C-alpha cells in the first residue's frame, strides 16, 4: 500500500474514528450502507422534521418554491430547503448568467438535481445537460424534474461520467460548447477530466469546479496552473451562514449546538470552487 494511501486512511480515522473509517471503506467498495455517528443522526432527524413541515419545498432564496421530494443525502436536505446549501455557488452562477446569457447549464455530478431543477424552473437557463455515473442519482434527478413540471425537451440526463468520448454528444446534438456553463462536482476526478486537451476543448465555456483538495494523493496545483493558461480564475468558498429564525426553529433547535449542526453541511473539509471565465 502506498504511503499516500496510508496517510489518507490515517486522516480518515483521526477525523471520523472507527465509524468514519468503516464508512470510508464501504464507500470505496461502492456498498450502499453507512454507519451514522451522533451528529449524522441529529442531522437526519432535523432534515426529516423540516422536510415534512415544508412538504420538501425550498423556503427562500433563488430556488424558492422548488420541490426536492427525491433526495439522496438526507443529512443535507435541510440545508437545501433553508437556502443554506452552496449559496455562494448559486449566486455566482446567476451573476455570470446575467452577464453572459449561456443557453446550456451542464452539470457534471448532478446528484438529485438540486441545481438543474432550480435553474430550469426559474428560467435562469433554457436547457440543461446532466451527467452522473450513479443510476440512483439520475433517477432521483428525473423524478424531481417531473415533480417541478419541467418539460422533458429542456433537459438530458446521461447515466455516465463525462470523459473524452462524451464530447461527441455535444457534436451530435449541434451544441456549441461556447454556449455552455459547466458546474463540475466529480469527487476529485476533476483533475483527471480537466486534462490539457480537454481544457483546450472547453476554453470558450464557463467552468465552475468544486475542488476536492483534501485528497492528498493528487496535485491540484497543476490543474490550477493549466486552467490559468486559458481562463481568468477566481476562487470562492463557503461563507458564514445565517439562519432566518422561524417558529419551526424555535420548536426544533434547543441550543447553539443544535443551531450549528443544523446550519452545517457536514463537509469533510473547507471546500472551495474555481470560477473560470474565458480570457478571450
Short mmCIF file of C-alpha atoms in Angstrom, two decimals:
data_model
loop_
_atom_site.label_atom_id
_atom_site.label_comp_id
_atom_site.label_asym_id
_atom_site.label_seq_id
_atom_site.Cartn_x
_atom_site.Cartn_y
_atom_site.Cartn_z
CA UNK A 1 0.00 0.00 0.00
CA UNK A 2 1.39 3.42 -0.97
CA UNK A 3 2.44 5.96 1.63
CA UNK A 4 -0.12 8.48 0.34
CA UNK A 5 -2.94 5.95 0.73
CA UNK A 6 -1.83 5.10 4.27
CA UNK A 7 -1.78 8.81 5.11
CA UNK A 8 -5.30 9.20 3.70
CA UNK A 9 -6.59 6.27 5.79
CA UNK A 10 -4.92 7.70 8.90
CA UNK A 11 -6.57 11.08 8.28
CA UNK A 12 -9.99 9.45 7.81
CA UNK A 13 -9.57 7.57 11.09
CA UNK A 14 -8.36 10.63 13.01
CA UNK A 15 -11.33 12.70 11.81
CA UNK A 16 -14.10 10.10 11.96
CA UNK A 17 -12.87 7.37 14.27
CA UNK A 18 -13.74 3.73 13.68
CA UNK A 19 -17.15 4.54 12.16
CA UNK A 20 -15.60 7.04 9.81
CA UNK A 21 -13.02 4.51 8.66
CA UNK A 22 -15.68 1.83 8.09
CA UNK A 23 -17.81 4.29 6.12
CA UNK A 24 -14.78 5.21 4.00
CA UNK A 25 -14.13 1.55 3.20
CA UNK A 26 -17.81 0.90 2.40
CA UNK A 27 -17.82 3.90 0.08
CA UNK A 28 -14.72 2.68 -1.75
CA UNK A 29 -16.36 -0.74 -2.16
CA UNK A 30 -19.49 1.01 -3.53
CA UNK A 31 -21.62 -0.58 -0.81
CA UNK A 32 -24.76 1.46 -0.16
CA UNK A 33 -24.52 1.36 3.64
CA UNK A 34 -23.40 3.89 6.22
CA UNK A 35 -22.82 3.86 9.97
CA UNK A 36 -24.24 7.02 11.50
CA UNK A 37 -22.44 8.97 14.18
CA UNK A 38 -24.34 11.14 16.66
CA UNK A 39 -24.04 14.30 14.57
CA UNK A 40 -25.24 12.49 11.45
CA UNK A 41 -28.22 11.09 13.36
CA UNK A 42 -29.09 14.58 14.60
CA UNK A 43 -28.81 16.00 11.07
CA UNK A 44 -31.05 13.26 9.68
CA UNK A 45 -33.64 13.98 12.36
CA UNK A 46 -33.58 17.70 11.60
CA UNK A 47 -33.87 17.12 7.85
CA UNK A 48 -36.75 14.68 8.15
CA UNK A 49 -38.56 17.03 10.53
CA UNK A 50 -38.37 20.14 8.34
CA UNK A 51 -38.92 18.20 5.10
CA UNK A 52 -42.28 17.04 6.42
CA UNK A 53 -43.13 20.51 7.70
CA UNK A 54 -42.15 22.16 4.41
CA UNK A 55 -43.50 19.39 2.14
CA UNK A 56 -39.99 19.15 0.66
CA UNK A 57 -40.23 22.68 -0.75
CA UNK A 58 -37.34 25.19 -0.70
CA UNK A 59 -38.37 28.08 1.53
CA UNK A 60 -36.28 31.03 0.39
CA UNK A 61 -33.57 32.23 -1.95
CA UNK A 62 -33.29 31.96 -5.73
CA UNK A 63 -34.79 28.45 -5.75
CA UNK A 64 -37.76 29.26 -3.51
CA UNK A 65 -40.76 27.05 -4.24
CA UNK A 66 -38.78 24.21 -5.85
CA UNK A 67 -39.63 20.69 -4.65
CA UNK A 68 -36.94 18.17 -3.69
CA UNK A 69 -39.07 15.15 -2.89
CA UNK A 70 -36.45 12.70 -4.16
CA UNK A 71 -33.10 13.14 -2.45
CA UNK A 72 -30.01 11.00 -1.96
CA UNK A 73 -28.42 12.65 1.06
CA UNK A 74 -30.96 13.28 3.79
CA UNK A 75 -28.33 14.85 6.03
CA UNK A 76 -28.07 18.00 3.90
CA UNK A 77 -31.70 18.18 2.78
CA UNK A 78 -32.47 20.72 5.50
CA UNK A 79 -29.69 22.97 4.14
CA UNK A 80 -31.18 22.84 0.65
CA UNK A 81 -34.71 23.56 1.88
CA UNK A 82 -33.48 26.51 4.00
CA UNK A 83 -31.33 28.12 1.27
CA UNK A 84 -28.20 27.21 3.25
CA UNK A 85 -26.59 24.94 0.66
CA UNK A 86 -23.80 26.23 -1.59
CA UNK A 87 -25.46 29.64 -1.78
CA UNK A 88 -22.19 31.23 -2.92
CA UNK A 89 -22.13 28.93 -5.95
CA UNK A 90 -25.78 29.65 -6.81
CA UNK A 91 -25.18 33.39 -6.52
CA UNK A 92 -22.03 33.19 -8.66
CA UNK A 93 -23.77 31.25 -11.43
CA UNK A 94 -26.73 33.63 -11.51
CA UNK A 95 -24.41 36.63 -11.68
CA UNK A 96 -22.42 35.04 -14.52
CA UNK A 97 -25.58 34.07 -16.37
CA UNK A 98 -26.99 37.59 -16.15
CA UNK A 99 -23.83 38.80 -17.89
CA UNK A 100 -23.05 36.04 -20.40
CA UNK A 101 -26.52 34.51 -21.02
CA UNK A 102 -25.45 30.96 -21.81
CA UNK A 103 -28.07 28.61 -23.26
CA UNK A 104 -26.98 25.38 -21.54
CA UNK A 105 -26.32 24.53 -17.91
CA UNK A 106 -24.15 21.41 -17.91
CA UNK A 107 -23.90 19.63 -14.55
CA UNK A 108 -21.18 17.02 -14.12
CA UNK A 109 -22.16 15.14 -10.96
CA UNK A 110 -25.83 16.14 -10.96
CA UNK A 111 -26.89 14.01 -7.98
CA UNK A 112 -30.60 14.56 -7.20
CA UNK A 113 -30.81 17.60 -9.48
CA UNK A 114 -30.80 20.40 -6.92
CA UNK A 115 -29.16 22.81 -9.38
CA UNK A 116 -30.87 21.78 -12.61
CA UNK A 117 -34.32 21.91 -11.01
CA UNK A 118 -33.70 25.38 -9.65
CA UNK A 119 -32.14 26.83 -12.78
CA UNK A 120 -34.73 25.41 -15.20
CA UNK A 121 -37.79 26.05 -13.04
CA UNK A 122 -36.73 29.67 -12.55
CA UNK A 123 -35.82 30.01 -16.27
CA UNK A 124 -32.27 31.03 -15.47
CA UNK A 125 -31.12 28.66 -18.23
CA UNK A 126 -33.07 27.47 -21.26
CA UNK A 127 -31.76 23.90 -21.28
CA UNK A 128 -29.62 21.58 -19.18
CA UNK A 129 -27.45 18.50 -19.67
CA UNK A 130 -26.73 16.37 -16.61
CA UNK A 131 -24.10 13.66 -16.26
CA UNK A 132 -23.84 11.27 -13.31
CA UNK A 133 -22.30 7.81 -13.03
CA UNK A 134 -24.79 6.83 -10.31
CA UNK A 135 -28.06 5.49 -11.72
CA UNK A 136 -29.89 6.35 -8.48
CA UNK A 137 -28.86 9.98 -8.95
CA UNK A 138 -30.19 10.10 -12.50
CA UNK A 139 -33.50 8.54 -11.41
CA UNK A 140 -33.90 10.94 -8.47
CA UNK A 141 -33.00 13.91 -10.67
CA UNK A 142 -35.59 12.90 -13.26
CA UNK A 143 -38.29 12.43 -10.62
CA UNK A 144 -37.61 15.89 -9.18
CA UNK A 145 -37.73 17.46 -12.64
CA UNK A 146 -41.08 15.78 -13.23
CA UNK A 147 -42.35 16.91 -9.83
CA UNK A 148 -41.41 20.50 -10.68
CA UNK A 149 -43.16 20.18 -14.06
CA UNK A 150 -40.04 20.78 -16.16
CA UNK A 151 -40.68 19.86 -19.79
CA UNK A 152 -38.58 16.87 -20.89
CA UNK A 153 -37.41 18.70 -24.02
CA UNK A 154 -35.45 21.10 -21.81
CA UNK A 155 -33.03 18.58 -20.33
CA UNK A 156 -30.97 15.47 -20.99
CA UNK A 157 -29.97 13.03 -18.24
CA UNK A 158 -26.93 10.90 -19.03
CA UNK A 159 -26.01 7.99 -16.76
CA UNK A 160 -22.23 8.06 -17.21
CA UNK A 161 -19.30 10.19 -16.23
CA UNK A 162 -18.24 12.80 -18.73
CA UNK A 163 -14.94 11.79 -20.26
CA UNK A 164 -13.08 12.39 -23.52
CA UNK A 165 -15.68 10.44 -25.51
CA UNK A 166 -18.59 12.47 -24.10
CA UNK A 167 -17.74 15.49 -26.22
CA UNK A 168 -19.26 13.54 -29.11
CA UNK A 169 -22.68 14.08 -27.50
CA UNK A 170 -22.30 17.84 -27.96
CA UNK A 171 -21.18 17.42 -31.57
CA UNK A 172 -24.02 15.00 -32.38
CA UNK A 173 -26.61 17.43 -30.99
CA UNK A 174 -25.07 20.55 -32.55
CA UNK A 175 -24.36 22.07 -29.14
CA UNK A 176 -21.70 24.77 -29.19
CA UNK A 177 -19.53 24.48 -26.07
CA UNK A 178 -19.29 28.27 -26.13
CA UNK A 179 -22.99 28.31 -25.16
CA UNK A 180 -22.40 26.19 -22.06
CA UNK A 181 -21.76 26.88 -18.39
CA UNK A 182 -20.34 23.80 -16.65
CA UNK A 183 -20.73 23.04 -12.95
CA UNK A 184 -18.25 20.27 -12.18
CA UNK A 185 -18.53 18.24 -8.97
CA UNK A 186 -16.98 14.84 -9.64
CA UNK A 187 -15.43 13.94 -6.28
CA UNK A 188 -11.77 14.51 -7.06
CA UNK A 189 -11.85 13.30 -10.68
CA UNK A 190 -11.79 16.91 -11.87
CA UNK A 191 -8.01 16.66 -12.02
CA UNK A 192 -8.28 13.70 -14.43
CA UNK A 193 -11.11 15.04 -16.59
CA UNK A 194 -9.63 18.51 -16.96
CA UNK A 195 -6.56 17.44 -18.89
CA UNK A 196 -4.74 19.97 -21.04
CA UNK A 197 -6.54 18.51 -24.08
CA UNK A 198 -9.99 18.87 -22.53
CA UNK A 199 -9.26 22.34 -21.16
CA UNK A 200 -8.48 23.32 -24.74
CA UNK A 201 -11.88 21.98 -25.84
CA UNK A 202 -13.63 23.89 -23.03
CA UNK A 203 -11.67 27.13 -23.28
CA UNK A 204 -14.72 29.07 -24.54
CA UNK A 205 -17.07 27.69 -21.89
CA UNK A 206 -17.54 28.96 -18.35
CA UNK A 207 -16.44 26.42 -15.73
CA UNK A 208 -17.20 26.28 -12.02
CA UNK A 209 -15.20 23.47 -10.45
CA UNK A 210 -15.61 22.12 -6.93
CA UNK A 211 -12.09 21.35 -5.78
CA UNK A 212 -11.53 18.27 -3.61
CA UNK A 213 -8.06 19.27 -2.48
CA UNK A 214 -8.26 17.25 0.73
CA UNK A 215 -7.43 14.24 -1.49
CA UNK A 216 -3.72 14.45 -0.85
CA UNK A 217 -2.74 11.84 -3.45
CA UNK A 218 -3.42 14.33 -6.27
CA UNK A 219 -1.57 17.52 -7.15
CA UNK A 220 -4.24 20.15 -7.67
CA UNK A 221 -1.71 22.95 -8.18
CA UNK A 222 -1.03 21.57 -11.66
CA UNK A 223 -4.71 21.84 -12.55
CA UNK A 224 -4.90 25.44 -11.36
CA UNK A 225 -1.84 26.38 -13.43
CA UNK A 226 -3.30 24.71 -16.53
CA UNK A 227 -6.65 26.46 -16.09
CA UNK A 228 -4.98 29.85 -15.73
CA UNK A 229 -3.48 29.48 -19.20
CA UNK A 230 -6.96 29.69 -20.79
CA UNK A 231 -9.19 31.29 -18.15
CA UNK A 232 -9.45 34.10 -15.70
CA UNK A 233 -9.64 32.07 -12.50
CA UNK A 234 -11.00 33.21 -9.17
CA UNK A 235 -11.71 31.24 -6.01
CA UNK A 236 -14.89 31.23 -3.97
CA UNK A 237 -15.65 29.38 -0.75
CA UNK A 238 -18.34 28.80 1.82
CA UNK A 239 -19.01 31.89 3.91
CA UNK A 240 -20.75 32.31 7.24
CA UNK A 241 -24.33 31.07 7.27
CA UNK A 242 -27.20 32.98 8.86
CA UNK A 243 -30.43 31.18 9.62
CA UNK A 244 -33.64 33.20 9.41
CA UNK A 245 -35.37 32.00 12.57
CA UNK A 246 -38.99 30.98 12.21
CA UNK A 247 -41.43 29.32 14.57
CA UNK A 248 -40.34 25.87 13.41
CA UNK A 249 -36.75 26.56 14.50
CA UNK A 250 -37.87 27.60 17.98
CA UNK A 251 -39.53 24.21 18.33
CA UNK A 252 -36.67 22.24 16.79
CA UNK A 253 -33.40 23.86 17.88
CA UNK A 254 -32.86 23.85 21.63
CA UNK A 255 -29.25 25.06 21.86
CA UNK A 256 -26.48 26.82 19.99
CA UNK A 257 -25.02 23.38 19.26
CA UNK A 258 -28.29 22.34 17.60
CA UNK A 259 -28.25 25.51 15.53
CA UNK A 260 -24.65 24.94 14.38
CA UNK A 261 -25.36 21.34 13.43
CA UNK A 262 -28.50 22.41 11.58
CA UNK A 263 -26.59 25.01 9.54
CA UNK A 264 -23.57 22.81 8.83
CA UNK A 265 -23.27 20.96 5.51
CA UNK A 266 -21.16 18.29 7.27
CA UNK A 267 -18.31 18.59 4.79
CA UNK A 268 -15.02 16.73 5.33
CA UNK A 269 -13.04 19.90 4.67
CA UNK A 270 -13.46 23.59 3.93
CA UNK A 271 -14.48 23.50 0.28
CA UNK A 272 -13.68 25.92 -2.48
CA UNK A 273 -14.58 26.33 -6.13
CA UNK A 274 -12.62 27.70 -9.08
CA UNK A 275 -14.67 30.04 -11.25
CA UNK A 276 -13.17 30.02 -14.74
CA UNK A 277 -14.17 32.61 -17.34
CA UNK A 278 -12.54 32.54 -20.81
CA UNK A 279 -9.82 35.10 -21.30
CA UNK A 280 -10.85 35.89 -24.85
#
